[in-house]
């Protein structure tokens, strides 16, 4: 959708439960990859055409 991404990766082990990890991916500020991530995030926020809004939420 947006082409290749160059991301930094960090995995943190949670002290309370070493079997679980928190993984974080980031793009360098101002990079093409950062812009591509913003485009992907924007795309996920837009409802599909014809989608009905959720009721009772």
mmCIF file of N, CA, C and O in Angstrom:
data_model
loop_
_atom_site.group_PDB
_atom_site.id
_atom_site.type_symbol
_atom_site.label_atom_id
_atom_site.label_comp_id
_atom_site.label_asym_id
_atom_site.label_seq_id
_atom_site.Cartn_x
_atom_site.Cartn_y
_atom_site.Cartn_z
ATOM 1 N N UNK A 1 0.804 -1.200 0.000
ATOM 2 C CA UNK A 1 0.000 0.000 0.000
ATOM 3 C C UNK A 1 0.848 1.265 0.000
ATOM 4 O O UNK A 1 0.493 2.219 -0.671
ATOM 5 N N UNK A 2 1.896 1.303 0.800
ATOM 6 C CA UNK A 2 2.708 2.518 0.914
ATOM 7 C C UNK A 2 4.166 2.272 0.561
ATOM 8 O O UNK A 2 4.982 3.171 0.668
ATOM 9 N N UNK A 3 4.490 1.058 0.154
ATOM 10 C CA UNK A 3 5.874 0.743 -0.192
ATOM 11 C C UNK A 3 6.658 0.250 1.012
ATOM 12 O O UNK A 3 6.117 0.078 2.108
ATOM 13 N N UNK A 4 7.955 0.030 0.810
ATOM 14 C CA UNK A 4 8.788 -0.507 1.891
ATOM 15 C C UNK A 4 8.949 0.489 3.044
ATOM 16 O O UNK A 4 8.933 1.698 2.829
ATOM 17 N N UNK A 5 9.084 -0.053 4.245
ATOM 18 C CA UNK A 5 9.289 0.756 5.441
ATOM 19 C C UNK A 5 10.625 0.396 6.078
ATOM 20 O O UNK A 5 11.009 -0.774 6.105
ATOM 21 N N UNK A 6 11.303 1.392 6.613
ATOM 22 C CA UNK A 6 12.498 1.158 7.418
ATOM 23 C C UNK A 6 12.136 1.552 8.842
ATOM 24 O O UNK A 6 11.842 2.719 9.115
ATOM 25 N N UNK A 7 12.106 0.552 9.736
ATOM 26 C CA UNK A 7 11.648 0.783 11.105
ATOM 27 C C UNK A 7 12.696 0.343 12.111
ATOM 28 O O UNK A 7 13.446 -0.602 11.876
ATOM 29 N N UNK A 8 12.724 1.035 13.235
ATOM 30 C CA UNK A 8 13.532 0.623 14.377
ATOM 31 C C UNK A 8 12.641 -0.270 15.241
ATOM 32 O O UNK A 8 11.443 -0.040 15.357
ATOM 33 N N UNK A 9 13.244 -1.272 15.875
ATOM 34 C CA UNK A 9 12.485 -2.254 16.639
ATOM 35 C C UNK A 9 13.065 -2.354 18.037
ATOM 36 O O UNK A 9 14.289 -2.379 18.216
ATOM 37 N N UNK A 10 12.188 -2.389 19.027
ATOM 38 C CA UNK A 10 12.620 -2.596 20.403
ATOM 39 C C UNK A 10 11.624 -3.525 21.068
ATOM 40 O O UNK A 10 10.410 -3.380 20.917
ATOM 41 N N UNK A 11 12.127 -4.519 21.789
ATOM 42 C CA UNK A 11 11.283 -5.460 22.503
ATOM 43 C C UNK A 11 11.618 -5.364 23.988
ATOM 44 O O UNK A 11 12.781 -5.494 24.381
ATOM 45 N N UNK A 12 10.593 -5.126 24.794
ATOM 46 C CA UNK A 12 10.778 -4.970 26.232
ATOM 47 C C UNK A 12 10.102 -6.127 26.959
ATOM 48 O O UNK A 12 8.941 -6.428 26.711
ATOM 49 N N UNK A 13 10.838 -6.760 27.841
ATOM 50 C CA UNK A 13 10.273 -7.821 28.666
ATOM 51 C C UNK A 13 9.617 -7.187 29.882
ATOM 52 O O UNK A 13 10.180 -6.300 30.515
ATOM 53 N N UNK A 14 8.426 -7.650 30.197
ATOM 54 C CA UNK A 14 7.697 -7.108 31.334
ATOM 55 C C UNK A 14 8.151 -7.789 32.617
ATOM 56 O O UNK A 14 8.113 -9.018 32.721
ATOM 57 N N UNK A 15 8.629 -7.023 33.606
ATOM 58 C CA UNK A 15 9.144 -7.617 34.844
ATOM 59 C C UNK A 15 8.129 -8.503 35.569
ATOM 60 O O UNK A 15 8.486 -9.528 36.123
ATOM 61 N N UNK A 16 6.868 -8.128 35.546
ATOM 62 C CA UNK A 16 5.834 -8.891 36.256
ATOM 63 C C UNK A 16 5.535 -10.223 35.570
ATOM 64 O O UNK A 16 5.037 -11.144 36.221
ATOM 65 N N UNK A 17 5.831 -10.322 34.271
ATOM 66 C CA UNK A 17 5.555 -11.552 33.533
ATOM 67 C C UNK A 17 6.565 -11.696 32.393
ATOM 68 O O UNK A 17 6.344 -11.208 31.293
ATOM 69 N N UNK A 18 7.682 -12.363 32.656
ATOM 70 C CA UNK A 18 8.743 -12.460 31.646
ATOM 71 C C UNK A 18 8.334 -13.215 30.381
ATOM 72 O O UNK A 18 9.037 -13.161 29.382
ATOM 73 N N UNK A 19 7.191 -13.901 30.400
ATOM 74 C CA UNK A 19 6.719 -14.585 29.197
ATOM 75 C C UNK A 19 6.040 -13.617 28.216
ATOM 76 O O UNK A 19 5.766 -13.985 27.083
ATOM 77 N N UNK A 20 5.768 -12.400 28.678
ATOM 78 C CA UNK A 20 5.139 -11.409 27.802
ATOM 79 C C UNK A 20 6.152 -10.333 27.432
ATOM 80 O O UNK A 20 7.031 -9.992 28.216
ATOM 81 N N UNK A 21 5.991 -9.809 26.213
ATOM 82 C CA UNK A 21 6.880 -8.756 25.733
ATOM 83 C C UNK A 21 6.055 -7.649 25.096
ATOM 84 O O UNK A 21 5.007 -7.902 24.501
ATOM 85 N N UNK A 22 6.577 -6.458 25.183
ATOM 86 C CA UNK A 22 6.002 -5.310 24.495
ATOM 87 C C UNK A 22 6.956 -4.970 23.356
ATOM 88 O O UNK A 22 8.137 -4.706 23.593
ATOM 89 N N UNK A 23 6.456 -5.002 22.133
ATOM 90 C CA UNK A 23 7.288 -4.707 20.963
ATOM 91 C C UNK A 23 6.875 -3.362 20.393
ATOM 92 O O UNK A 23 5.683 -3.077 20.229
ATOM 93 N N UNK A 24 7.876 -2.533 20.104
ATOM 94 C CA UNK A 24 7.638 -1.186 19.604
ATOM 95 C C UNK A 24 8.401 -1.008 18.295
ATOM 96 O O UNK A 24 9.595 -1.311 18.216
ATOM 97 N N UNK A 25 7.694 -0.537 17.282
ATOM 98 C CA UNK A 25 8.302 -0.225 15.987
ATOM 99 C C UNK A 25 8.161 1.275 15.761
ATOM 100 O O UNK A 25 7.071 1.824 15.912
ATOM 101 N N UNK A 26 9.260 1.937 15.410
ATOM 102 C CA UNK A 26 9.225 3.371 15.142
ATOM 103 C C UNK A 26 9.996 3.681 13.869
ATOM 104 O O UNK A 26 10.917 2.958 13.491
ATOM 105 N N UNK A 27 9.609 4.775 13.237
ATOM 106 C CA UNK A 27 10.310 5.262 12.051
ATOM 107 C C UNK A 27 11.074 6.526 12.443
ATOM 108 O O UNK A 27 10.659 7.266 13.338
ATOM 109 N N UNK A 28 12.168 6.764 11.768
ATOM 110 C CA UNK A 28 12.959 7.969 12.026
ATOM 111 C C UNK A 28 12.122 9.207 11.694
ATOM 112 O O UNK A 28 11.443 9.265 10.660
ATOM 113 N N UNK A 29 12.160 10.190 12.581
ATOM 114 C CA UNK A 29 11.396 11.423 12.381
ATOM 115 C C UNK A 29 11.773 12.082 11.061
ATOM 116 O O UNK A 29 12.955 12.195 10.725
ATOM 117 N N UNK A 30 10.755 12.470 10.318
ATOM 118 C CA UNK A 30 10.978 13.150 9.050
ATOM 119 C C UNK A 30 11.295 12.240 7.875
ATOM 120 O O UNK A 30 11.487 12.717 6.758
ATOM 121 N N UNK A 31 11.327 10.939 8.105
ATOM 122 C CA UNK A 31 11.694 9.993 7.040
ATOM 123 C C UNK A 31 10.482 9.637 6.174
ATOM 124 O O UNK A 31 9.334 9.871 6.541
ATOM 125 N N UNK A 32 10.751 9.046 5.035
ATOM 126 C CA UNK A 32 9.693 8.550 4.154
ATOM 127 C C UNK A 32 8.869 7.485 4.887
ATOM 128 O O UNK A 32 7.656 7.404 4.735
ATOM 129 N N UNK A 33 9.538 6.677 5.703
ATOM 130 C CA UNK A 33 8.831 5.639 6.456
ATOM 131 C C UNK A 33 7.865 6.246 7.470
ATOM 132 O O UNK A 33 6.770 5.723 7.683
ATOM 133 N N UNK A 34 8.229 7.348 8.083
ATOM 134 C CA UNK A 34 7.325 7.997 9.024
ATOM 135 C C UNK A 34 6.076 8.481 8.291
ATOM 136 O O UNK A 34 4.950 8.287 8.763
ATOM 137 N N UNK A 35 6.250 9.080 7.137
ATOM 138 C CA UNK A 35 5.109 9.533 6.342
ATOM 139 C C UNK A 35 4.232 8.351 5.927
ATOM 140 O O UNK A 35 3.012 8.422 5.975
ATOM 141 N N UNK A 36 4.872 7.249 5.541
ATOM 142 C CA UNK A 36 4.116 6.060 5.139
ATOM 143 C C UNK A 36 3.300 5.510 6.310
ATOM 144 O O UNK A 36 2.147 5.109 6.137
ATOM 145 N N UNK A 37 3.857 5.507 7.515
ATOM 146 C CA UNK A 37 3.111 5.047 8.691
ATOM 147 C C UNK A 37 1.923 5.965 8.966
ATOM 148 O O UNK A 37 0.842 5.502 9.337
ATOM 149 N N UNK A 38 2.105 7.255 8.780
ATOM 150 C CA UNK A 38 0.991 8.190 8.965
ATOM 151 C C UNK A 38 -0.124 7.913 7.962
ATOM 152 O O UNK A 38 -1.309 7.960 8.300
ATOM 153 N N UNK A 39 0.257 7.620 6.726
ATOM 154 C CA UNK A 39 -0.743 7.299 5.709
ATOM 155 C C UNK A 39 -1.505 6.025 6.067
ATOM 156 O O UNK A 39 -2.721 5.951 5.911
ATOM 157 N N UNK A 40 -0.799 5.020 6.564
ATOM 158 C CA UNK A 40 -1.456 3.777 6.975
ATOM 159 C C UNK A 40 -2.408 4.024 8.143
ATOM 160 O O UNK A 40 -3.516 3.500 8.177
ATOM 161 N N UNK A 41 -1.967 4.822 9.104
ATOM 162 C CA UNK A 41 -2.814 5.128 10.257
ATOM 163 C C UNK A 41 -4.065 5.872 9.818
ATOM 164 O O UNK A 41 -5.174 5.589 10.288
ATOM 165 N N UNK A 42 -3.907 6.814 8.901
ATOM 166 C CA UNK A 42 -5.055 7.562 8.397
ATOM 167 C C UNK A 42 -6.032 6.629 7.687
ATOM 168 O O UNK A 42 -7.241 6.736 7.859
ATOM 169 N N UNK A 43 -5.511 5.715 6.946
ATOM 170 C CA UNK A 43 -6.358 4.779 6.204
ATOM 171 C C UNK A 43 -7.169 3.895 7.165
ATOM 172 O O UNK A 43 -8.315 3.572 6.886
ATOM 173 N N UNK A 44 -6.599 3.504 8.270
ATOM 174 C CA UNK A 44 -7.308 2.640 9.215
ATOM 175 C C UNK A 44 -8.392 3.399 9.963
ATOM 176 O O UNK A 44 -9.309 2.791 10.498
ATOM 177 N N UNK A 45 -8.325 4.727 10.018
ATOM 178 C CA UNK A 45 -9.331 5.521 10.714
ATOM 179 C C UNK A 45 -10.541 5.830 9.850
ATOM 180 O O UNK A 45 -11.566 6.216 10.357
ATOM 181 N N UNK A 46 -10.417 5.699 8.551
ATOM 182 C CA UNK A 46 -11.509 6.042 7.659
ATOM 183 C C UNK A 46 -12.424 4.835 7.474
ATOM 184 O O UNK A 46 -11.966 3.762 7.102
ATOM 185 N N UNK A 47 -13.733 5.007 7.733
ATOM 186 C CA UNK A 47 -14.653 3.882 7.527
ATOM 187 C C UNK A 47 -14.755 3.542 6.042
ATOM 188 O O UNK A 47 -14.582 4.409 5.189
ATOM 189 N N UNK A 48 -15.011 2.282 5.767
ATOM 190 C CA UNK A 48 -15.194 1.857 4.380
ATOM 191 C C UNK A 48 -16.476 2.488 3.842
ATOM 192 O O UNK A 48 -17.430 2.700 4.568
ATOM 193 N N UNK A 49 -16.485 2.757 2.551
ATOM 194 C CA UNK A 49 -17.689 3.346 1.967
ATOM 195 C C UNK A 49 -18.835 2.345 2.094
ATOM 196 O O UNK A 49 -18.662 1.146 1.930
ATOM 197 N N UNK A 50 -19.992 2.839 2.444
ATOM 198 C CA UNK A 50 -21.157 1.982 2.614
ATOM 199 C C UNK A 50 -21.263 1.374 4.000
ATOM 200 O O UNK A 50 -22.213 0.675 4.294
ATOM 201 N N UNK A 51 -20.266 1.602 4.848
ATOM 202 C CA UNK A 51 -20.306 1.037 6.202
ATOM 203 C C UNK A 51 -21.334 1.784 7.033
ATOM 204 O O UNK A 51 -21.472 2.992 6.915
ATOM 205 N N UNK A 52 -22.032 1.050 7.872
ATOM 206 C CA UNK A 52 -23.034 1.645 8.754
ATOM 207 C C UNK A 52 -22.374 1.991 10.077
ATOM 208 O O UNK A 52 -21.580 1.216 10.605
ATOM 209 N N UNK A 53 -22.684 3.155 10.664
ATOM 210 C CA UNK A 53 -22.112 3.503 11.970
ATOM 211 C C UNK A 53 -22.605 2.551 13.052
ATOM 212 O O UNK A 53 -23.724 2.043 12.974
ATOM 213 N N UNK A 54 -21.770 2.319 14.047
ATOM 214 C CA UNK A 54 -22.132 1.455 15.166
ATOM 215 C C UNK A 54 -23.242 2.106 15.983
ATOM 216 O O UNK A 54 -23.256 3.318 16.170
ATOM 217 N N UNK A 55 -24.171 1.308 16.466
ATOM 218 C CA UNK A 55 -25.270 1.820 17.270
ATOM 219 C C UNK A 55 -25.024 1.529 18.739
ATOM 220 O O UNK A 55 -24.458 0.502 19.076
ATOM 221 N N UNK A 56 -25.465 2.461 19.587
ATOM 222 C CA UNK A 56 -25.415 2.252 21.024
ATOM 223 C C UNK A 56 -24.034 2.350 21.626
ATOM 224 O O UNK A 56 -23.823 2.014 22.770
ATOM 225 N N UNK A 57 -23.069 2.833 20.878
ATOM 226 C CA UNK A 57 -21.710 2.937 21.427
ATOM 227 C C UNK A 57 -21.474 4.298 22.008
ATOM 228 O O UNK A 57 -22.044 5.270 21.696
#
